Amino acid sequence: MSLPSSAPPSRGAVAAAEQDLSDAEFAELDDLLAEIPEPLEPLDAVMLDGFLCGVLVQPEIVAVDAWLPFVFDAGGHRWGEAEPSPEQLRARVLILRRHAALNRSIAEFGAFDPFVLEPFAADAADTEAEPAAEFEGTAAEPVAPDDPIGAALLPWVAGFEQAVHLLPGLAELDDPAVATILARLFRFLPESDDDPHGIYALVERERPLASLEEAIAEVVGCVADLYQLTEPLRYKVAAVRRDAPKVGRNDPCPCGSGKKFKQCHGAAGAAKA
């Protein structure tokens, strides 16, 4: 789980805050999230990865405090007391590093390495052997999911969808291209009747994907396309609007004194300059 090995010549060394997480740090973060006490409902590391991408493709830059509480609890409730614990501080550092690394990788390279687990391999390791069947001397083998590709990507895409619902700016864009890309991503989710923006109606579930690698490439491409489509909106500079027409230096001063602007309030402005 690392960024491309070389950065463009225009950029210097990668700042420490932008360095991606190692496999050990992903495991550490997953453990920190899993240890958050009930009744809070935190994301796991895979859902978090999708959630962060859903934050990054929004049409506006989202402040950290607007989304971070929902990583620790689906309802955005506070984790712990007023003073953050060492575990909270460590989790925040790791999450923000992954957020920065994803942002940099998508912006500069148009790609990233999603944190996705193969469910069959994980289930096989965690599944206890069943008692031996009668007249057979071997234990039952773990059963693979009917759709291993969908099972692998479901948690990641579910995290992405959670960000889209939490921050509705993306789904509310009146852009057919955005809706189509979201539909390509949401094909990995279970069918849903809750479709206020008409996105699920565009989902083409019949188009099969040959492998998990192809499916991951599809997810990465969708996120990169969304990031590119919304980038002009994220960094749009709002035009400065004047409440009143501009007053020329030789025009009458708007204050009603009868003097020219340059001899009245305009003179005060010039003196300050």
PDB file of C-alpha atoms in Angstrom:
ATOM      1  CA  MET A   1       0.000   0.000   0.000  1.00  0.00           C
ATOM      2  CA  SER A   2       2.348   2.727  -1.170  1.00  0.00           C
ATOM      3  CA  LEU A   3       2.485   5.641  -3.525  1.00  0.00           C
ATOM      4  CA  PRO A   4       4.261   5.386  -6.880  1.00  0.00           C
ATOM      5  CA  SER A   5       8.001   5.102  -6.337  1.00  0.00           C
ATOM      6  CA  SER A   6       8.919   8.405  -7.948  1.00  0.00           C
ATOM      7  CA  ALA A   7       7.374  11.838  -7.698  1.00  0.00           C
ATOM      8  CA  PRO A   8       7.277  14.344 -10.582  1.00  0.00           C
ATOM      9  CA  PRO A   9      10.413  16.518 -10.825  1.00  0.00           C
ATOM     10  CA  SER A  10       8.316  19.595 -10.077  1.00  0.00           C
ATOM     11  CA  ARG A  11       7.666  18.358  -6.563  1.00  0.00           C
ATOM     12  CA  GLY A  12      10.243  18.054  -3.846  1.00  0.00           C
ATOM     13  CA  ALA A  13      10.425  15.375  -1.186  1.00  0.00           C
ATOM     14  CA  VAL A  14       7.055  14.170   0.033  1.00  0.00           C
ATOM     15  CA  ALA A  15       6.075  15.756   3.342  1.00  0.00           C
ATOM     16  CA  ALA A  16       5.825  13.378   6.272  1.00  0.00           C
ATOM     17  CA  ALA A  17       2.081  14.026   6.558  1.00  0.00           C
ATOM     18  CA  GLU A  18       1.613  12.854   2.950  1.00  0.00           C
ATOM     19  CA  GLN A  19       3.459   9.544   3.285  1.00  0.00           C
ATOM     20  CA  ASP A  20       1.136   6.605   2.885  1.00  0.00           C
ATOM     21  CA  LEU A  21       0.521   3.988   5.548  1.00  0.00           C
ATOM     22  CA  SER A  22       2.480   0.770   5.667  1.00  0.00           C
ATOM     23  CA  ASP A  23       0.712  -2.588   5.927  1.00  0.00           C
ATOM     24  CA  ALA A  24       1.537  -2.642   9.636  1.00  0.00           C
ATOM     25  CA  GLU A  25       0.014   0.811  10.110  1.00  0.00           C
ATOM     26  CA  PHE A  26      -3.150  -0.229   8.246  1.00  0.00           C
ATOM     27  CA  ALA A  27      -3.430  -3.176  10.656  1.00  0.00           C
ATOM     28  CA  GLU A  28      -2.767  -0.864  13.621  1.00  0.00           C
ATOM     29  CA  LEU A  29      -5.468   1.548  12.458  1.00  0.00           C
ATOM     30  CA  ASP A  30      -7.953  -1.270  11.954  1.00  0.00           C
ATOM     31  CA  ASP A  31      -7.266  -2.456  15.521  1.00  0.00           C
ATOM     32  CA  LEU A  32      -7.702   1.063  16.918  1.00  0.00           C
ATOM     33  CA  LEU A  33     -11.060   1.425  15.181  1.00  0.00           C
ATOM     34  CA  ALA A  34     -12.190  -2.047  16.263  1.00  0.00           C
ATOM     35  CA  GLU A  35     -11.461  -1.199  19.899  1.00  0.00           C
ATOM     36  CA  ILE A  36     -13.765   1.836  19.954  1.00  0.00           C
ATOM     37  CA  PRO A  37     -16.347   0.904  22.624  1.00  0.00           C
ATOM     38  CA  GLU A  38     -20.041   0.393  22.041  1.00  0.00           C
ATOM     39  CA  PRO A  39     -22.529   1.919  21.437  1.00  0.00           C
ATOM     40  CA  LEU A  40     -20.351   3.772  18.909  1.00  0.00           C
ATOM     41  CA  GLU A  41     -20.250   2.216  15.439  1.00  0.00           C
ATOM     42  CA  PRO A  42     -16.887   2.952  13.785  1.00  0.00           C
ATOM     43  CA  LEU A  43     -15.789   2.175  10.256  1.00  0.00           C
ATOM     44  CA  ASP A  44     -13.204  -0.532   9.734  1.00  0.00           C
ATOM     45  CA  ALA A  45     -10.027   0.153   7.762  1.00  0.00           C
ATOM     46  CA  VAL A  46     -11.483  -1.024   4.425  1.00  0.00           C
ATOM     47  CA  MET A  47     -14.670   1.033   4.726  1.00  0.00           C
ATOM     48  CA  LEU A  48     -12.585   3.974   5.900  1.00  0.00           C
ATOM     49  CA  ASP A  49     -10.541   3.844   2.693  1.00  0.00           C
ATOM     50  CA  GLY A  50     -13.662   4.114   0.549  1.00  0.00           C
ATOM     51  CA  PHE A  51     -15.079   6.795   2.862  1.00  0.00           C
ATOM     52  CA  LEU A  52     -11.972   8.957   2.443  1.00  0.00           C
ATOM     53  CA  CYS A  53     -12.237   8.758  -1.339  1.00  0.00           C
ATOM     54  CA  GLY A  54     -15.890   9.795  -1.066  1.00  0.00           C
ATOM     55  CA  VAL A  55     -14.771  12.845   0.906  1.00  0.00           C
ATOM     56  CA  LEU A  56     -12.037  13.755  -1.571  1.00  0.00           C
ATOM     57  CA  VAL A  57     -14.253  13.777  -4.680  1.00  0.00           C
ATOM     58  CA  GLN A  58     -16.802  16.219  -3.217  1.00  0.00           C
ATOM     59  CA  PRO A  59     -17.345  19.466  -5.179  1.00  0.00           C
ATOM     60  CA  GLU A  60     -16.165  21.442  -2.156  1.00  0.00           C
ATOM     61  CA  ILE A  61     -13.169  20.907   0.100  1.00  0.00           C
ATOM     62  CA  VAL A  62     -14.575  19.347   3.272  1.00  0.00           C
ATOM     63  CA  ALA A  63     -13.109  20.399   6.615  1.00  0.00           C
ATOM     64  CA  VAL A  64     -11.680  17.528   8.649  1.00  0.00           C
ATOM     65  CA  ASP A  65     -13.970  18.172  11.614  1.00  0.00           C
ATOM     66  CA  ALA A  66     -16.996  17.810   9.322  1.00  0.00           C
ATOM     67  CA  TRP A  67     -16.234  14.182   8.423  1.00  0.00           C
ATOM     68  CA  LEU A  68     -13.783  12.733  10.964  1.00  0.00           C
ATOM     69  CA  PRO A  69     -16.365  12.127  13.753  1.00  0.00           C
ATOM     70  CA  PHE A  70     -18.300   9.856  11.371  1.00  0.00           C
ATOM     71  CA  VAL A  71     -15.252   7.610  11.042  1.00  0.00           C
ATOM     72  CA  PHE A  72     -15.428   6.887  14.762  1.00  0.00           C
ATOM     73  CA  ASP A  73     -19.224   6.554  14.840  1.00  0.00           C
ATOM     74  CA  ALA A  74     -21.901   6.292  12.130  1.00  0.00           C
ATOM     75  CA  GLY A  75     -23.944   8.905  13.970  1.00  0.00           C
ATOM     76  CA  GLY A  76     -21.019  11.285  14.462  1.00  0.00           C
ATOM     77  CA  HIS A  77     -21.078  10.962  18.253  1.00  0.00           C
ATOM     78  CA  ARG A  78     -17.990  11.825  20.246  1.00  0.00           C
ATOM     79  CA  TRP A  79     -15.428   9.140  21.033  1.00  0.00           C
ATOM     80  CA  GLY A  80     -14.283   9.415  24.637  1.00  0.00           C
ATOM     81  CA  GLU A  81     -14.099  12.336  27.017  1.00  0.00           C
ATOM     82  CA  ALA A  82     -13.199  15.973  26.384  1.00  0.00           C
ATOM     83  CA  GLU A  83      -9.467  15.231  26.328  1.00  0.00           C
ATOM     84  CA  PRO A  84      -8.522  12.853  23.481  1.00  0.00           C
ATOM     85  CA  SER A  85      -6.800   9.665  24.520  1.00  0.00           C
ATOM     86  CA  PRO A  86      -3.472   8.516  23.038  1.00  0.00           C
ATOM     87  CA  GLU A  87      -5.463   5.997  20.960  1.00  0.00           C
ATOM     88  CA  GLN A  88      -7.644   8.766  19.542  1.00  0.00           C
ATOM     89  CA  LEU A  89      -4.647  10.928  18.699  1.00  0.00           C
ATOM     90  CA  ARG A  90      -2.866   8.026  17.010  1.00  0.00           C
ATOM     91  CA  ALA A  91      -5.956   7.076  14.993  1.00  0.00           C
ATOM     92  CA  ARG A  92      -6.370  10.678  13.856  1.00  0.00           C
ATOM     93  CA  VAL A  93      -2.738  10.872  12.716  1.00  0.00           C
ATOM     94  CA  LEU A  94      -3.018   7.659  10.699  1.00  0.00           C
ATOM     95  CA  ILE A  95      -6.357   8.635   9.144  1.00  0.00           C
ATOM     96  CA  LEU A  96      -5.141  12.062   8.072  1.00  0.00           C
ATOM     97  CA  ARG A  97      -1.967  10.583   6.611  1.00  0.00           C
ATOM     98  CA  ARG A  98      -4.013   8.191   4.494  1.00  0.00           C
ATOM     99  CA  HIS A  99      -6.332  11.060   3.484  1.00  0.00           C
ATOM    100  CA  ALA A 100      -3.368  13.177   2.382  1.00  0.00           C
ATOM    101  CA  ALA A 101      -1.694  10.293   0.543  1.00  0.00           C
ATOM    102  CA  LEU A 102      -4.886   9.446  -1.352  1.00  0.00           C
ATOM    103  CA  ASN A 103      -5.409  13.075  -2.305  1.00  0.00           C
ATOM    104  CA  ARG A 104      -1.859  13.468  -3.551  1.00  0.00           C
ATOM    105  CA  SER A 105      -1.858  10.204  -5.487  1.00  0.00           C
ATOM    106  CA  ILE A 106      -5.190  10.862  -7.239  1.00  0.00           C
ATOM    107  CA  ALA A 107      -4.298  14.493  -8.009  1.00  0.00           C
ATOM    108  CA  GLU A 108      -0.826  13.802  -9.386  1.00  0.00           C
ATOM    109  CA  PHE A 109      -1.088  10.326 -10.861  1.00  0.00           C
ATOM    110  CA  GLY A 110      -4.820   9.849 -11.482  1.00  0.00           C
ATOM    111  CA  ALA A 111      -4.694   6.570  -9.591  1.00  0.00           C
ATOM    112  CA  PHE A 112      -4.280   5.078  -6.120  1.00  0.00           C
ATOM    113  CA  ASP A 113      -3.967   1.708  -4.436  1.00  0.00           C
ATOM    114  CA  PRO A 114      -7.246   0.952  -2.616  1.00  0.00           C
ATOM    115  CA  PHE A 115      -7.162  -1.006   0.621  1.00  0.00           C
ATOM    116  CA  VAL A 116      -9.224  -4.058  -0.354  1.00  0.00           C
ATOM    117  CA  LEU A 117      -9.143  -7.522   1.198  1.00  0.00           C
ATOM    118  CA  GLU A 118      -9.900 -10.789  -0.568  1.00  0.00           C
ATOM    119  CA  PRO A 119     -12.767 -12.183   1.535  1.00  0.00           C
ATOM    120  CA  PHE A 120     -12.255 -15.883   0.787  1.00  0.00           C
ATOM    121  CA  ALA A 121      -8.637 -15.820   1.979  1.00  0.00           C
ATOM    122  CA  ALA A 122      -9.624 -13.936   5.125  1.00  0.00           C
ATOM    123  CA  ASP A 123     -12.628 -16.167   5.818  1.00  0.00           C
ATOM    124  CA  ALA A 124     -10.564 -19.307   5.347  1.00  0.00           C
ATOM    125  CA  ALA A 125      -8.061 -18.165   7.965  1.00  0.00           C
ATOM    126  CA  ASP A 126     -10.786 -17.292  10.458  1.00  0.00           C
ATOM    127  CA  THR A 127     -13.066 -20.262   9.908  1.00  0.00           C
ATOM    128  CA  GLU A 128     -12.760 -23.098  12.398  1.00  0.00           C
ATOM    129  CA  ALA A 129     -12.703 -26.545  10.883  1.00  0.00           C
ATOM    130  CA  GLU A 130     -16.094 -28.219  10.891  1.00  0.00           C
ATOM    131  CA  PRO A 131     -16.434 -31.655  12.507  1.00  0.00           C
ATOM    132  CA  ALA A 132     -15.593 -34.421  10.089  1.00  0.00           C
ATOM    133  CA  ALA A 133     -18.570 -35.688   8.148  1.00  0.00           C
ATOM    134  CA  GLU A 134     -19.676 -39.260   8.834  1.00  0.00           C
ATOM    135  CA  PHE A 135     -17.703 -41.841   6.872  1.00  0.00           C
ATOM    136  CA  GLU A 136     -15.253 -39.115   5.726  1.00  0.00           C
ATOM    137  CA  GLY A 137     -11.832 -38.533   7.198  1.00  0.00           C
ATOM    138  CA  THR A 138     -11.412 -34.832   6.185  1.00  0.00           C
ATOM    139  CA  ALA A 139     -12.883 -31.664   7.596  1.00  0.00           C
ATOM    140  CA  ALA A 140     -15.268 -29.614   5.483  1.00  0.00           C
ATOM    141  CA  GLU A 141     -13.591 -26.953   3.327  1.00  0.00           C
ATOM    142  CA  PRO A 142     -14.526 -23.278   3.782  1.00  0.00           C
ATOM    143  CA  VAL A 143     -17.163 -22.239   1.268  1.00  0.00           C
ATOM    144  CA  ALA A 144     -16.282 -19.366  -1.056  1.00  0.00           C
ATOM    145  CA  PRO A 145     -18.866 -16.590  -1.489  1.00  0.00           C
ATOM    146  CA  ASP A 146     -21.121 -16.810  -4.539  1.00  0.00           C
ATOM    147  CA  ASP A 147     -19.720 -13.490  -5.800  1.00  0.00           C
ATOM    148  CA  PRO A 148     -16.124 -13.180  -4.544  1.00  0.00           C
ATOM    149  CA  ILE A 149     -15.508  -9.986  -6.540  1.00  0.00           C
ATOM    150  CA  GLY A 150     -18.577  -8.265  -5.111  1.00  0.00           C
ATOM    151  CA  ALA A 151     -17.808  -9.549  -1.621  1.00  0.00           C
ATOM    152  CA  ALA A 152     -14.284  -8.121  -1.791  1.00  0.00           C
ATOM    153  CA  LEU A 153     -15.356  -4.665  -2.951  1.00  0.00           C
ATOM    154  CA  LEU A 154     -18.606  -4.307  -0.993  1.00  0.00           C
ATOM    155  CA  PRO A 155     -17.048  -2.894   2.241  1.00  0.00           C
ATOM    156  CA  TRP A 156     -14.900  -0.388   0.340  1.00  0.00           C
ATOM    157  CA  VAL A 157     -17.777   0.848  -1.837  1.00  0.00           C
ATOM    158  CA  ALA A 158     -20.107   0.924   1.191  1.00  0.00           C
ATOM    159  CA  GLY A 159     -17.661   3.310   2.874  1.00  0.00           C
ATOM    160  CA  PHE A 160     -17.625   5.474  -0.252  1.00  0.00           C
ATOM    161  CA  GLU A 161     -21.430   5.498  -0.348  1.00  0.00           C
ATOM    162  CA  GLN A 162     -21.563   6.520   3.323  1.00  0.00           C
ATOM    163  CA  ALA A 163     -19.510   9.629   2.501  1.00  0.00           C
ATOM    164  CA  VAL A 164     -21.773  10.426  -0.460  1.00  0.00           C
ATOM    165  CA  HIS A 165     -24.847  10.271   1.813  1.00  0.00           C
ATOM    166  CA  LEU A 166     -23.161  12.261   4.587  1.00  0.00           C
ATOM    167  CA  LEU A 167     -21.932  14.935   2.152  1.00  0.00           C
ATOM    168  CA  PRO A 168     -24.666  15.194  -0.495  1.00  0.00           C
ATOM    169  CA  GLY A 169     -22.936  17.814  -2.643  1.00  0.00           C
ATOM    170  CA  LEU A 170     -21.654  15.223  -5.115  1.00  0.00           C
ATOM    171  CA  ALA A 171     -24.951  13.376  -5.604  1.00  0.00           C
ATOM    172  CA  GLU A 172     -26.824  16.669  -5.944  1.00  0.00           C
ATOM    173  CA  LEU A 173     -24.722  17.893  -8.859  1.00  0.00           C
ATOM    174  CA  ASP A 174     -26.864  18.199 -11.985  1.00  0.00           C
ATOM    175  CA  ASP A 175     -24.315  16.327 -14.074  1.00  0.00           C
ATOM    176  CA  PRO A 176     -25.220  13.111 -15.919  1.00  0.00           C
ATOM    177  CA  ALA A 177     -21.528  12.136 -16.075  1.00  0.00           C
ATOM    178  CA  VAL A 178     -21.276  12.195 -12.268  1.00  0.00           C
ATOM    179  CA  ALA A 179     -24.471  10.133 -11.894  1.00  0.00           C
ATOM    180  CA  THR A 180     -23.218   7.550 -14.394  1.00  0.00           C
ATOM    181  CA  ILE A 181     -19.876   7.159 -12.625  1.00  0.00           C
ATOM    182  CA  LEU A 182     -21.576   6.776  -9.248  1.00  0.00           C
ATOM    183  CA  ALA A 183     -23.792   4.094 -10.767  1.00  0.00           C
ATOM    184  CA  ARG A 184     -20.685   2.238 -11.968  1.00  0.00           C
ATOM    185  CA  LEU A 185     -19.385   2.255  -8.402  1.00  0.00           C
ATOM    186  CA  PHE A 186     -22.672   1.367  -6.734  1.00  0.00           C
ATOM    187  CA  ARG A 187     -23.079  -1.768  -8.860  1.00  0.00           C
ATOM    188  CA  PHE A 188     -21.044  -3.480  -6.121  1.00  0.00           C
ATOM    189  CA  LEU A 189     -23.702  -2.676  -3.486  1.00  0.00           C
ATOM    190  CA  PRO A 190     -26.875  -4.625  -2.776  1.00  0.00           C
ATOM    191  CA  GLU A 191     -29.945  -3.378  -4.622  1.00  0.00           C
ATOM    192  CA  SER A 192     -31.756  -0.564  -2.829  1.00  0.00           C
ATOM    193  CA  ASP A 193     -35.120   1.170  -3.162  1.00  0.00           C
ATOM    194  CA  ASP A 194     -33.743   4.285  -1.437  1.00  0.00           C
ATOM    195  CA  ASP A 195     -32.641   6.234  -4.509  1.00  0.00           C
ATOM    196  CA  PRO A 196     -33.458   9.952  -4.066  1.00  0.00           C
ATOM    197  CA  HIS A 197     -31.109  11.035  -6.847  1.00  0.00           C
ATOM    198  CA  GLY A 198     -31.945   8.319  -9.349  1.00  0.00           C
ATOM    199  CA  ILE A 199     -28.425   6.853  -9.270  1.00  0.00           C
ATOM    200  CA  TYR A 200     -29.267   3.208  -8.582  1.00  0.00           C
ATOM    201  CA  ALA A 201     -31.629   3.203 -11.543  1.00  0.00           C
ATOM    202  CA  LEU A 202     -28.569   3.598 -13.789  1.00  0.00           C
ATOM    203  CA  VAL A 203     -26.709   0.613 -12.337  1.00  0.00           C
ATOM    204  CA  GLU A 204     -25.851  -2.083 -14.888  1.00  0.00           C
ATOM    205  CA  ARG A 205     -25.413  -5.218 -12.795  1.00  0.00           C
ATOM    206  CA  GLU A 206     -25.466  -7.505 -15.802  1.00  0.00           C
ATOM    207  CA  ARG A 207     -22.057  -6.426 -17.110  1.00  0.00           C
ATOM    208  CA  PRO A 208     -19.682  -8.986 -15.550  1.00  0.00           C
ATOM    209  CA  LEU A 209     -16.110  -8.285 -14.513  1.00  0.00           C
ATOM    210  CA  ALA A 210     -13.605 -11.012 -15.220  1.00  0.00           C
ATOM    211  CA  SER A 211     -11.430 -10.670 -12.122  1.00  0.00           C
ATOM    212  CA  LEU A 212     -10.906  -8.821  -8.873  1.00  0.00           C
ATOM    213  CA  GLU A 213      -8.041  -6.924 -10.518  1.00  0.00           C
ATOM    214  CA  GLU A 214     -10.383  -5.686 -13.257  1.00  0.00           C
ATOM    215  CA  ALA A 215     -12.985  -4.698 -10.675  1.00  0.00           C
ATOM    216  CA  ILE A 216     -10.413  -2.768  -8.612  1.00  0.00           C
ATOM    217  CA  ALA A 217      -9.259  -0.982 -11.772  1.00  0.00           C
ATOM    218  CA  GLU A 218     -12.902  -0.049 -12.408  1.00  0.00           C
ATOM    219  CA  VAL A 219     -13.241   1.405  -8.890  1.00  0.00           C
ATOM    220  CA  VAL A 220      -9.979   3.351  -9.160  1.00  0.00           C
ATOM    221  CA  GLY A 221     -10.974   4.718 -12.565  1.00  0.00           C
ATOM    222  CA  CYS A 222     -14.363   5.844 -11.267  1.00  0.00           C
ATOM    223  CA  VAL A 223     -12.836   7.708  -8.328  1.00  0.00           C
ATOM    224  CA  ALA A 224     -10.194   9.339 -10.534  1.00  0.00           C
ATOM    225  CA  ASP A 225     -12.870  10.431 -13.029  1.00  0.00           C
ATOM    226  CA  LEU A 226     -15.025  11.922 -10.265  1.00  0.00           C
ATOM    227  CA  TYR A 227     -12.020  13.719  -8.794  1.00  0.00           C
ATOM    228  CA  GLN A 228     -11.210  15.245 -12.178  1.00  0.00           C
ATOM    229  CA  LEU A 229     -14.829  16.252 -12.872  1.00  0.00           C
ATOM    230  CA  THR A 230     -15.250  18.034  -9.532  1.00  0.00           C
ATOM    231  CA  GLU A 231     -11.769  19.568  -9.282  1.00  0.00           C
ATOM    232  CA  PRO A 232     -12.750  22.877 -10.990  1.00  0.00           C
ATOM    233  CA  LEU A 233     -15.589  23.262  -8.463  1.00  0.00           C
ATOM    234  CA  ARG A 234     -13.365  22.563  -5.456  1.00  0.00           C
ATOM    235  CA  TYR A 235     -10.874  25.243  -6.399  1.00  0.00           C
ATOM    236  CA  LYS A 236     -13.233  27.764  -8.009  1.00  0.00           C
ATOM    237  CA  VAL A 237     -12.478  31.341  -6.924  1.00  0.00           C
ATOM    238  CA  ALA A 238     -15.661  33.238  -6.227  1.00  0.00           C
ATOM    239  CA  ALA A 239     -15.980  36.579  -8.014  1.00  0.00           C
ATOM    240  CA  VAL A 240     -15.946  39.624  -5.756  1.00  0.00           C
ATOM    241  CA  ARG A 241     -19.251  41.478  -5.962  1.00  0.00           C
ATOM    242  CA  ARG A 242     -19.659  45.103  -4.971  1.00  0.00           C
ATOM    243  CA  ASP A 243     -22.784  46.190  -3.128  1.00  0.00           C
ATOM    244  CA  ALA A 244     -22.582  49.606  -4.811  1.00  0.00           C
ATOM    245  CA  PRO A 245     -21.100  50.865  -8.101  1.00  0.00           C
ATOM    246  CA  LYS A 246     -17.470  51.914  -8.046  1.00  0.00           C
ATOM    247  CA  VAL A 247     -17.008  55.634  -7.371  1.00  0.00           C
ATOM    248  CA  GLY A 248     -14.521  57.576  -9.489  1.00  0.00           C
ATOM    249  CA  ARG A 249     -12.122  59.962  -7.799  1.00  0.00           C
ATOM    250  CA  ASN A 250     -13.734  62.987  -9.451  1.00  0.00           C
ATOM    251  CA  ASP A 251     -17.321  61.813  -8.831  1.00  0.00           C
ATOM    252  CA  PRO A 252     -19.443  63.316  -6.040  1.00  0.00           C
ATOM    253  CA  CYS A 253     -18.824  61.534  -2.760  1.00  0.00           C
ATOM    254  CA  PRO A 254     -21.664  59.096  -1.918  1.00  0.00           C
ATOM    255  CA  CYS A 255     -21.845  60.511   1.606  1.00  0.00           C
ATOM    256  CA  GLY A 256     -23.738  63.586   0.267  1.00  0.00           C
ATOM    257  CA  SER A 257     -21.200  66.216   1.335  1.00  0.00           C
ATOM    258  CA  GLY A 258     -21.188  67.795  -2.129  1.00  0.00           C
ATOM    259  CA  LYS A 259     -17.404  67.386  -2.393  1.00  0.00           C
ATOM    260  CA  LYS A 260     -15.594  65.256  -4.928  1.00  0.00           C
ATOM    261  CA  PHE A 261     -14.837  61.763  -3.709  1.00  0.00           C
ATOM    262  CA  LYS A 262     -11.055  62.403  -3.814  1.00  0.00           C
ATOM    263  CA  GLN A 263     -11.500  65.418  -1.521  1.00  0.00           C
ATOM    264  CA  CYS A 264     -13.784  63.605   0.946  1.00  0.00           C
ATOM    265  CA  HIS A 265     -13.876  59.912   1.868  1.00  0.00           C
ATOM    266  CA  GLY A 266     -11.525  59.095  -0.998  1.00  0.00           C
ATOM    267  CA  ALA A 267      -8.880  61.302   0.565  1.00  0.00           C
ATOM    268  CA  ALA A 268      -9.125  59.360   3.807  1.00  0.00           C
ATOM    269  CA  GLY A 269      -8.607  56.102   1.934  1.00  0.00           C
ATOM    270  CA  ALA A 270      -5.596  57.494   0.088  1.00  0.00           C
ATOM    271  CA  ALA A 271      -4.055  58.686   3.338  1.00  0.00           C
ATOM    272  CA  LYS A 272      -4.368  55.217   4.838  1.00  0.00           C
ATOM    273  CA  ALA A 273      -2.750  53.674   1.773  1.00  0.00           C
TER     274      ALA A 273
END
